[in-house]
Structures are given as C-alpha cells and as structure tokens.
Amino acid sequence: MRSPFFNNMDQGQVPGHFVLQNPRMLRVHLNGDVIARQGAMVAFQGQMDFEFQGAGGVGKFIKKLVTQEGAPLMRATGQGLLFLAHNAEDVHLFYLENESLTVNGANILAYDSHLQTDIKRVQGAGMMAGGLFNTTLAGTGWVALHTHGTPVMLDAGRAPTFADAQSAVAWSTTLQTGINRTFKAAALIGRGSGEAVQLSFQGQGFVLVQASEGPTVPAHTH
C-alpha cells in the first residue's frame, strides 16, 4: 500500500489520476466516474454530471441507516479535471494494490468507483464503545481522505499503539483492534465526560491519526 500522504511532496511523484492540487484540495483527472463526498466539488473543467450515490444494495443501505456510518456520497461522471475539498481540511492519498483499508466514513473525500465497500463493526469494540462501525475499502485504486488538522502516521508494528476513537481516521485491515479503558485518567484524556476509551492496535500495519477529535461546537454567545 502506497500512502503519499505528505503534503509537501513533489506532486510528480504521485502516480495515477488522484493528485494533490495543494495540501487542502484534490485534483482528479476524470475519464469515467469517481465516488466523492456530496458537496465536495469546488470546481471542474470539462464535461461532468453529478448524481446521488446510494449505499449499493438493500443490505448496505440498511447497514448505513442503522449504523449512521459515513457521509452522503455522489458519483461524478465525465471527462476533465475535478477539484474536491471539504472545509479546507488536509487531504491525504492512499493507493491500494489489491489491499483493503479501514476508514472512518466521515473522513472520506473520494475513491475510485471500482473499489469494493462495506460497513463493518470495529473488531474488538463490540457494544463497549457504543458499537463502533467503520467503512472498509478494498481492491486496487485510489482513496482520498480529509482530516481535521495535519495527522500523524503511526507504525503499529514498532510499539503498542492506542488512539482516541474519534481521532483514528484509518488503519490497515491487517491490524487487530480492541478497546483500552483508562479509568484513572478519565478526566484527562479526550473530551468525553466519562471514562477514557481508546482503540488499541496490534500487528503489522499503520494507523492514521488526525490532530483533533473533530470540530467542536462553538459556545453560545446569548
């Protein structure tokens, strides 16, 4: 799995039709179709059509409805240059080579339409963490994610690795996941009011962790 996620890398080193226009904007060289987050299109050049992208079958629709995993998607079809962004967040690319990736569906910006998708419960989470569900992308092709703040890529094979469930954006499906509860530090870790709960990762693979637990709701001024 190639993950050219460094924003300052030479764009010429990124193969294929997904390119970082800048750290917060994706440029897709479209010749066919691509799946993207609804509302992510900021500009395009050429001839393109946009339509709602369903979950892909009754089973997946029910999963998405019940789990509320992911964000609404659209299908862009045509030829030309498509520019995508979301709230000026950082954009990061992965190229799967007959591989699979677990991602937080809310962080998906775009992916190749031929990739297979499914919604699965996070291994080891069960109902302990409120029933954590993520989206799995599999096959060969591009995936673009957006993150709230510049993330860090952690190699779980080097040391025991833990991350806040809201901060973990994506990880290798080869990793074993579980729940780590921190009782004594409950008031110090994360934004939650209860006990601190983190995802644990073991095995050979990576975890992409964003520099935030997500946007906060501004306080009322009245």
PDB file of C-alpha atoms in Angstrom:
ATOM      1  CA  MET A   1       0.000   0.000   0.000  1.00  0.00           C
ATOM      2  CA  ARG A   2       1.429   3.325  -1.069  1.00  0.00           C
ATOM      3  CA  SER A   3       0.354   6.268   1.021  1.00  0.00           C
ATOM      4  CA  PRO A   4       1.826   9.501  -0.377  1.00  0.00           C
ATOM      5  CA  PHE A   5       0.262  11.497   2.432  1.00  0.00           C
ATOM      6  CA  PHE A   6       2.956  14.130   2.881  1.00  0.00           C
ATOM      7  CA  ASN A   7       1.505  17.450   1.779  1.00  0.00           C
ATOM      8  CA  ASN A   8       4.874  18.904   0.804  1.00  0.00           C
ATOM      9  CA  MET A   9       5.876  16.061  -1.521  1.00  0.00           C
ATOM     10  CA  ASP A  10       6.583  16.616  -5.203  1.00  0.00           C
ATOM     11  CA  GLN A  11       3.277  16.122  -6.994  1.00  0.00           C
ATOM     12  CA  GLY A  12       5.112  14.459  -9.840  1.00  0.00           C
ATOM     13  CA  GLN A  13       5.873  11.539  -7.529  1.00  0.00           C
ATOM     14  CA  VAL A  14       2.166  10.715  -7.145  1.00  0.00           C
ATOM     15  CA  PRO A  15       1.140   8.222  -9.871  1.00  0.00           C
ATOM     16  CA  GLY A  16      -2.363   7.856 -11.244  1.00  0.00           C
ATOM     17  CA  HIS A  17      -5.271  10.255 -11.573  1.00  0.00           C
ATOM     18  CA  PHE A  18      -5.592  11.493  -7.960  1.00  0.00           C
ATOM     19  CA  VAL A  19      -3.200  14.396  -7.327  1.00  0.00           C
ATOM     20  CA  LEU A  20      -2.834  16.902  -4.502  1.00  0.00           C
ATOM     21  CA  GLN A  21      -3.527  20.278  -6.097  1.00  0.00           C
ATOM     22  CA  ASN A  22      -2.443  21.717  -2.766  1.00  0.00           C
ATOM     23  CA  PRO A  23      -2.490  20.399   0.832  1.00  0.00           C
ATOM     24  CA  ARG A  24      -6.252  21.012   1.108  1.00  0.00           C
ATOM     25  CA  MET A  25      -7.523  20.300  -2.396  1.00  0.00           C
ATOM     26  CA  LEU A  26      -7.683  17.141  -4.516  1.00  0.00           C
ATOM     27  CA  ARG A  27      -7.455  17.184  -8.309  1.00  0.00           C
ATOM     28  CA  VAL A  28      -8.989  14.187 -10.091  1.00  0.00           C
ATOM     29  CA  HIS A  29      -8.137  13.583 -13.748  1.00  0.00           C
ATOM     30  CA  LEU A  30     -11.538  12.137 -14.585  1.00  0.00           C
ATOM     31  CA  ASN A  31     -12.162   9.837 -17.531  1.00  0.00           C
ATOM     32  CA  GLY A  32     -15.139   7.780 -16.418  1.00  0.00           C
ATOM     33  CA  ASP A  33     -16.518   8.060 -12.905  1.00  0.00           C
ATOM     34  CA  VAL A  34     -15.445   8.532  -9.307  1.00  0.00           C
ATOM     35  CA  ILE A  35     -17.229   8.466  -5.939  1.00  0.00           C
ATOM     36  CA  ALA A  36     -16.922  11.591  -3.796  1.00  0.00           C
ATOM     37  CA  ARG A  37     -18.423  13.184  -0.729  1.00  0.00           C
ATOM     38  CA  GLN A  38     -21.561  15.171  -1.531  1.00  0.00           C
ATOM     39  CA  GLY A  39     -20.824  18.877  -1.646  1.00  0.00           C
ATOM     40  CA  ALA A  40     -17.070  18.351  -2.031  1.00  0.00           C
ATOM     41  CA  MET A  41     -16.907  19.659  -5.599  1.00  0.00           C
ATOM     42  CA  VAL A  42     -15.413  23.157  -5.617  1.00  0.00           C
ATOM     43  CA  ALA A  43     -14.698  23.406  -9.374  1.00  0.00           C
ATOM     44  CA  PHE A  44     -14.361  21.352 -12.540  1.00  0.00           C
ATOM     45  CA  GLN A  45     -13.181  21.781 -16.120  1.00  0.00           C
ATOM     46  CA  GLY A  46     -14.695  19.668 -18.860  1.00  0.00           C
ATOM     47  CA  GLN A  47     -17.992  17.824 -19.179  1.00  0.00           C
ATOM     48  CA  MET A  48     -19.310  16.180 -15.996  1.00  0.00           C
ATOM     49  CA  ASP A  49     -22.553  15.038 -14.406  1.00  0.00           C
ATOM     50  CA  PHE A  50     -23.188  14.530 -10.688  1.00  0.00           C
ATOM     51  CA  GLU A  51     -25.770  12.245  -9.103  1.00  0.00           C
ATOM     52  CA  PHE A  52     -26.601  10.782  -5.710  1.00  0.00           C
ATOM     53  CA  GLN A  53     -24.664   7.618  -4.884  1.00  0.00           C
ATOM     54  CA  GLY A  54     -26.645   5.070  -2.911  1.00  0.00           C
ATOM     55  CA  ALA A  55     -25.211   2.579  -0.454  1.00  0.00           C
ATOM     56  CA  GLY A  56     -25.120  -0.153  -3.120  1.00  0.00           C
ATOM     57  CA  GLY A  57     -27.830  -2.681  -2.415  1.00  0.00           C
ATOM     58  CA  VAL A  58     -30.505  -3.123   0.251  1.00  0.00           C
ATOM     59  CA  GLY A  59     -28.129  -4.781   2.712  1.00  0.00           C
ATOM     60  CA  LYS A  60     -25.598  -1.944   2.608  1.00  0.00           C
ATOM     61  CA  PHE A  61     -28.384   0.656   2.739  1.00  0.00           C
ATOM     62  CA  ILE A  62     -29.749  -0.888   5.934  1.00  0.00           C
ATOM     63  CA  LYS A  63     -26.238  -1.057   7.438  1.00  0.00           C
ATOM     64  CA  LYS A  64     -25.652   2.608   6.703  1.00  0.00           C
ATOM     65  CA  LEU A  65     -29.059   3.572   8.064  1.00  0.00           C
ATOM     66  CA  VAL A  66     -28.674   1.594  11.284  1.00  0.00           C
ATOM     67  CA  THR A  67     -25.017   2.422  11.985  1.00  0.00           C
ATOM     68  CA  GLN A  68     -25.131   6.016  10.645  1.00  0.00           C
ATOM     69  CA  GLU A  69     -21.599   5.345   9.362  1.00  0.00           C
ATOM     70  CA  GLY A  70     -20.161   7.585   6.694  1.00  0.00           C
ATOM     71  CA  ALA A  71     -21.223  10.737   4.889  1.00  0.00           C
ATOM     72  CA  PRO A  72     -23.585  11.178   1.899  1.00  0.00           C
ATOM     73  CA  LEU A  73     -21.831  10.362  -1.376  1.00  0.00           C
ATOM     74  CA  MET A  74     -22.182  11.355  -5.024  1.00  0.00           C
ATOM     75  CA  ARG A  75     -20.983   9.892  -8.322  1.00  0.00           C
ATOM     76  CA  ALA A  76     -19.167  12.208 -10.720  1.00  0.00           C
ATOM     77  CA  THR A  77     -19.149  11.030 -14.351  1.00  0.00           C
ATOM     78  CA  GLY A  78     -17.457  12.536 -17.377  1.00  0.00           C
ATOM     79  CA  GLN A  79     -14.123  13.808 -18.619  1.00  0.00           C
ATOM     80  CA  GLY A  80     -11.924  16.626 -17.391  1.00  0.00           C
ATOM     81  CA  LEU A  81     -10.429  17.959 -14.180  1.00  0.00           C
ATOM     82  CA  LEU A  82     -12.449  17.704 -10.963  1.00  0.00           C
ATOM     83  CA  PHE A  83     -11.406  19.651  -7.868  1.00  0.00           C
ATOM     84  CA  LEU A  84     -12.581  18.403  -4.462  1.00  0.00           C
ATOM     85  CA  ALA A  85     -12.206  19.764  -0.920  1.00  0.00           C
ATOM     86  CA  HIS A  86     -14.020  19.772   2.420  1.00  0.00           C
ATOM     87  CA  ASN A  87     -13.932  22.716   4.832  1.00  0.00           C
ATOM     88  CA  ALA A  88     -10.304  23.446   3.861  1.00  0.00           C
ATOM     89  CA  GLU A  89      -9.212  20.308   5.742  1.00  0.00           C
ATOM     90  CA  ASP A  90      -5.978  18.486   4.901  1.00  0.00           C
ATOM     91  CA  VAL A  91      -6.236  15.925   2.081  1.00  0.00           C
ATOM     92  CA  HIS A  92      -4.290  12.664   2.135  1.00  0.00           C
ATOM     93  CA  LEU A  93      -3.961   9.971  -0.536  1.00  0.00           C
ATOM     94  CA  PHE A  94      -3.640   6.209  -0.416  1.00  0.00           C
ATOM     95  CA  TYR A  95      -3.153   3.834  -3.318  1.00  0.00           C
ATOM     96  CA  LEU A  96      -4.419   0.305  -2.639  1.00  0.00           C
ATOM     97  CA  GLU A  97      -2.852  -2.550  -4.581  1.00  0.00           C
ATOM     98  CA  ASN A  98      -5.245  -5.476  -4.134  1.00  0.00           C
ATOM     99  CA  GLU A  99      -5.481  -4.450  -0.470  1.00  0.00           C
ATOM    100  CA  SER A 100      -8.063  -3.196   1.988  1.00  0.00           C
ATOM    101  CA  LEU A 101      -8.239  -0.196   4.288  1.00  0.00           C
ATOM    102  CA  THR A 102     -10.488   0.572   7.260  1.00  0.00           C
ATOM    103  CA  VAL A 103     -11.566   4.208   7.358  1.00  0.00           C
ATOM    104  CA  ASN A 104     -13.910   6.446   9.283  1.00  0.00           C
ATOM    105  CA  GLY A 105     -16.569   7.064   6.639  1.00  0.00           C
ATOM    106  CA  ALA A 106     -16.960  10.672   7.739  1.00  0.00           C
ATOM    107  CA  ASN A 107     -13.363  11.292   6.584  1.00  0.00           C
ATOM    108  CA  ILE A 108     -13.835  10.016   3.021  1.00  0.00           C
ATOM    109  CA  LEU A 109     -13.345  12.670   0.348  1.00  0.00           C
ATOM    110  CA  ALA A 110     -13.237  10.451  -2.765  1.00  0.00           C
ATOM    111  CA  TYR A 111     -12.315   6.996  -4.034  1.00  0.00           C
ATOM    112  CA  ASP A 112     -12.175   5.042  -7.274  1.00  0.00           C
ATOM    113  CA  SER A 113     -15.642   3.757  -8.148  1.00  0.00           C
ATOM    114  CA  HIS A 114     -14.435   0.199  -8.779  1.00  0.00           C
ATOM    115  CA  LEU A 115     -13.256  -0.269  -5.184  1.00  0.00           C
ATOM    116  CA  GLN A 116     -15.444  -2.555  -3.068  1.00  0.00           C
ATOM    117  CA  THR A 117     -17.020  -1.027   0.027  1.00  0.00           C
ATOM    118  CA  ASP A 118     -18.682  -2.396   3.138  1.00  0.00           C
ATOM    119  CA  ILE A 119     -19.595  -1.242   6.652  1.00  0.00           C
ATOM    120  CA  LYS A 120     -18.185  -3.380   9.445  1.00  0.00           C
ATOM    121  CA  ARG A 121     -18.072  -3.251  13.214  1.00  0.00           C
ATOM    122  CA  VAL A 122     -14.624  -2.380  14.512  1.00  0.00           C
ATOM    123  CA  GLN A 123     -13.029  -5.629  15.678  1.00  0.00           C
ATOM    124  CA  GLY A 124     -12.933  -5.897  19.471  1.00  0.00           C
ATOM    125  CA  ALA A 125     -15.165  -2.876  20.047  1.00  0.00           C
ATOM    126  CA  GLY A 126     -18.493  -4.685  20.353  1.00  0.00           C
ATOM    127  CA  MET A 127     -21.038  -2.619  22.255  1.00  0.00           C
ATOM    128  CA  MET A 128     -18.451  -1.494  24.815  1.00  0.00           C
ATOM    129  CA  ALA A 129     -17.693   1.700  22.920  1.00  0.00           C
ATOM    130  CA  GLY A 130     -21.253   2.275  21.783  1.00  0.00           C
ATOM    131  CA  GLY A 131     -20.846  -0.007  18.777  1.00  0.00           C
ATOM    132  CA  LEU A 132     -18.082   1.421  16.581  1.00  0.00           C
ATOM    133  CA  PHE A 133     -18.527   0.957  12.828  1.00  0.00           C
ATOM    134  CA  ASN A 134     -16.170   1.900  10.002  1.00  0.00           C
ATOM    135  CA  THR A 135     -16.097   1.641   6.228  1.00  0.00           C
ATOM    136  CA  THR A 136     -13.831  -0.894   4.526  1.00  0.00           C
ATOM    137  CA  LEU A 137     -12.455  -0.134   1.055  1.00  0.00           C
ATOM    138  CA  ALA A 138     -10.864  -2.994  -0.882  1.00  0.00           C
ATOM    139  CA  GLY A 139      -9.289  -3.617  -4.275  1.00  0.00           C
ATOM    140  CA  THR A 140      -6.849  -1.645  -6.397  1.00  0.00           C
ATOM    141  CA  GLY A 141      -7.245   2.092  -6.720  1.00  0.00           C
ATOM    142  CA  TRP A 142      -7.118   5.494  -5.081  1.00  0.00           C
ATOM    143  CA  VAL A 143      -8.616   6.694  -1.815  1.00  0.00           C
ATOM    144  CA  ALA A 144      -8.577  10.340  -0.681  1.00  0.00           C
ATOM    145  CA  LEU A 145      -9.317  11.253   2.945  1.00  0.00           C
ATOM    146  CA  HIS A 146      -9.745  14.620   4.625  1.00  0.00           C
ATOM    147  CA  THR A 147      -8.536  15.214   8.174  1.00  0.00           C
ATOM    148  CA  HIS A 148      -9.140  17.906  10.770  1.00  0.00           C
ATOM    149  CA  GLY A 149      -5.585  19.131  11.207  1.00  0.00           C
ATOM    150  CA  THR A 150      -2.370  17.551   9.959  1.00  0.00           C
ATOM    151  CA  PRO A 151      -2.295  13.876  11.039  1.00  0.00           C
ATOM    152  CA  VAL A 152       0.447  11.503  12.085  1.00  0.00           C
ATOM    153  CA  MET A 153       1.086   8.047  10.604  1.00  0.00           C
ATOM    154  CA  LEU A 154       1.916   5.524  13.338  1.00  0.00           C
ATOM    155  CA  ASP A 155       3.615   2.181  12.693  1.00  0.00           C
ATOM    156  CA  ALA A 156       1.782  -0.222  14.999  1.00  0.00           C
ATOM    157  CA  GLY A 157       4.453  -2.864  14.489  1.00  0.00           C
ATOM    158  CA  ARG A 158       7.043  -0.785  16.368  1.00  0.00           C
ATOM    159  CA  ALA A 159       5.218  -0.441  19.695  1.00  0.00           C
ATOM    160  CA  PRO A 160       1.803  -0.893  21.347  1.00  0.00           C
ATOM    161  CA  THR A 161      -0.397   1.748  19.732  1.00  0.00           C
ATOM    162  CA  PHE A 162      -3.520   3.456  21.066  1.00  0.00           C
ATOM    163  CA  ALA A 163      -5.684   6.245  19.645  1.00  0.00           C
ATOM    164  CA  ASP A 164      -8.829   8.118  20.544  1.00  0.00           C
ATOM    165  CA  ALA A 165     -11.716   6.587  18.584  1.00  0.00           C
ATOM    166  CA  GLN A 166     -12.664   9.976  17.133  1.00  0.00           C
ATOM    167  CA  SER A 167      -9.084  10.761  16.133  1.00  0.00           C
ATOM    168  CA  ALA A 168      -8.280   7.459  14.388  1.00  0.00           C
ATOM    169  CA  VAL A 169      -9.046   8.173  10.730  1.00  0.00           C
ATOM    170  CA  ALA A 170      -7.826   4.988   9.015  1.00  0.00           C
ATOM    171  CA  TRP A 171      -5.764   1.871   9.593  1.00  0.00           C
ATOM    172  CA  SER A 172      -4.564  -1.305   7.917  1.00  0.00           C
ATOM    173  CA  THR A 173      -7.115  -4.125   7.983  1.00  0.00           C
ATOM    174  CA  THR A 174      -4.237  -6.441   8.908  1.00  0.00           C
ATOM    175  CA  LEU A 175      -4.176  -4.909  12.404  1.00  0.00           C
ATOM    176  CA  GLN A 176      -6.007  -6.411  15.350  1.00  0.00           C
ATOM    177  CA  THR A 177      -8.100  -3.830  17.168  1.00  0.00           C
ATOM    178  CA  GLY A 178      -9.507  -3.723  20.660  1.00  0.00           C
ATOM    179  CA  ILE A 179     -10.651  -1.380  23.415  1.00  0.00           C
ATOM    180  CA  ASN A 180      -8.353   0.077  26.050  1.00  0.00           C
ATOM    181  CA  ARG A 181     -10.081   1.694  29.030  1.00  0.00           C
ATOM    182  CA  THR A 182      -8.309   4.268  31.167  1.00  0.00           C
ATOM    183  CA  PHE A 183     -10.083   4.733  34.489  1.00  0.00           C
ATOM    184  CA  LYS A 184      -7.641   6.887  36.455  1.00  0.00           C
ATOM    185  CA  ALA A 185      -7.115   9.309  33.595  1.00  0.00           C
ATOM    186  CA  ALA A 186     -10.792   9.561  32.653  1.00  0.00           C
ATOM    187  CA  ALA A 187     -10.931  13.280  33.309  1.00  0.00           C
ATOM    188  CA  LEU A 188      -7.661  13.964  31.479  1.00  0.00           C
ATOM    189  CA  ILE A 189      -7.921  12.078  28.185  1.00  0.00           C
ATOM    190  CA  GLY A 190     -10.279  13.103  25.405  1.00  0.00           C
ATOM    191  CA  ARG A 191     -13.311  15.358  25.545  1.00  0.00           C
ATOM    192  CA  GLY A 192     -15.711  12.809  26.995  1.00  0.00           C
ATOM    193  CA  SER A 193     -17.200  13.182  30.455  1.00  0.00           C
ATOM    194  CA  GLY A 194     -16.982   9.502  31.337  1.00  0.00           C
ATOM    195  CA  GLU A 195     -14.123   7.028  31.454  1.00  0.00           C
ATOM    196  CA  ALA A 196     -11.467   7.419  28.772  1.00  0.00           C
ATOM    197  CA  VAL A 197     -11.715   4.826  25.984  1.00  0.00           C
ATOM    198  CA  GLN A 198      -9.118   4.311  23.271  1.00  0.00           C
ATOM    199  CA  LEU A 199      -8.771   1.930  20.362  1.00  0.00           C
ATOM    200  CA  SER A 200      -5.779  -0.394  20.623  1.00  0.00           C
ATOM    201  CA  PHE A 201      -3.860  -1.692  17.594  1.00  0.00           C
ATOM    202  CA  GLN A 202      -1.574  -4.718  17.316  1.00  0.00           C
ATOM    203  CA  GLY A 203       0.251  -6.287  14.385  1.00  0.00           C
ATOM    204  CA  GLN A 204       1.995  -5.118  11.250  1.00  0.00           C
ATOM    205  CA  GLY A 205       0.418  -2.044   9.730  1.00  0.00           C
ATOM    206  CA  PHE A 206      -0.236   1.660  10.182  1.00  0.00           C
ATOM    207  CA  VAL A 207      -2.750   3.931  11.885  1.00  0.00           C
ATOM    208  CA  LEU A 208      -3.526   7.417  10.561  1.00  0.00           C
ATOM    209  CA  VAL A 209      -4.467   9.733  13.458  1.00  0.00           C
ATOM    210  CA  GLN A 210      -5.759  13.256  12.885  1.00  0.00           C
ATOM    211  CA  ALA A 211      -4.667  16.140  15.082  1.00  0.00           C
ATOM    212  CA  SER A 212      -8.117  16.584  16.599  1.00  0.00           C
ATOM    213  CA  GLU A 213     -11.157  14.703  17.860  1.00  0.00           C
ATOM    214  CA  GLY A 214     -13.131  16.623  15.277  1.00  0.00           C
ATOM    215  CA  PRO A 215     -14.601  20.105  15.044  1.00  0.00           C
ATOM    216  CA  THR A 216     -16.121  21.420  18.256  1.00  0.00           C
ATOM    217  CA  VAL A 217     -19.486  23.125  18.533  1.00  0.00           C
ATOM    218  CA  PRO A 218     -18.928  26.830  19.275  1.00  0.00           C
ATOM    219  CA  ALA A 219     -20.306  28.112  22.561  1.00  0.00           C
ATOM    220  CA  HIS A 220     -23.495  30.171  22.514  1.00  0.00           C
ATOM    221  CA  THR A 221     -22.975  33.898  22.934  1.00  0.00           C
ATOM    222  CA  HIS A 222     -26.526  34.659  24.053  1.00  0.00           C
TER     223      HIS A 222
END
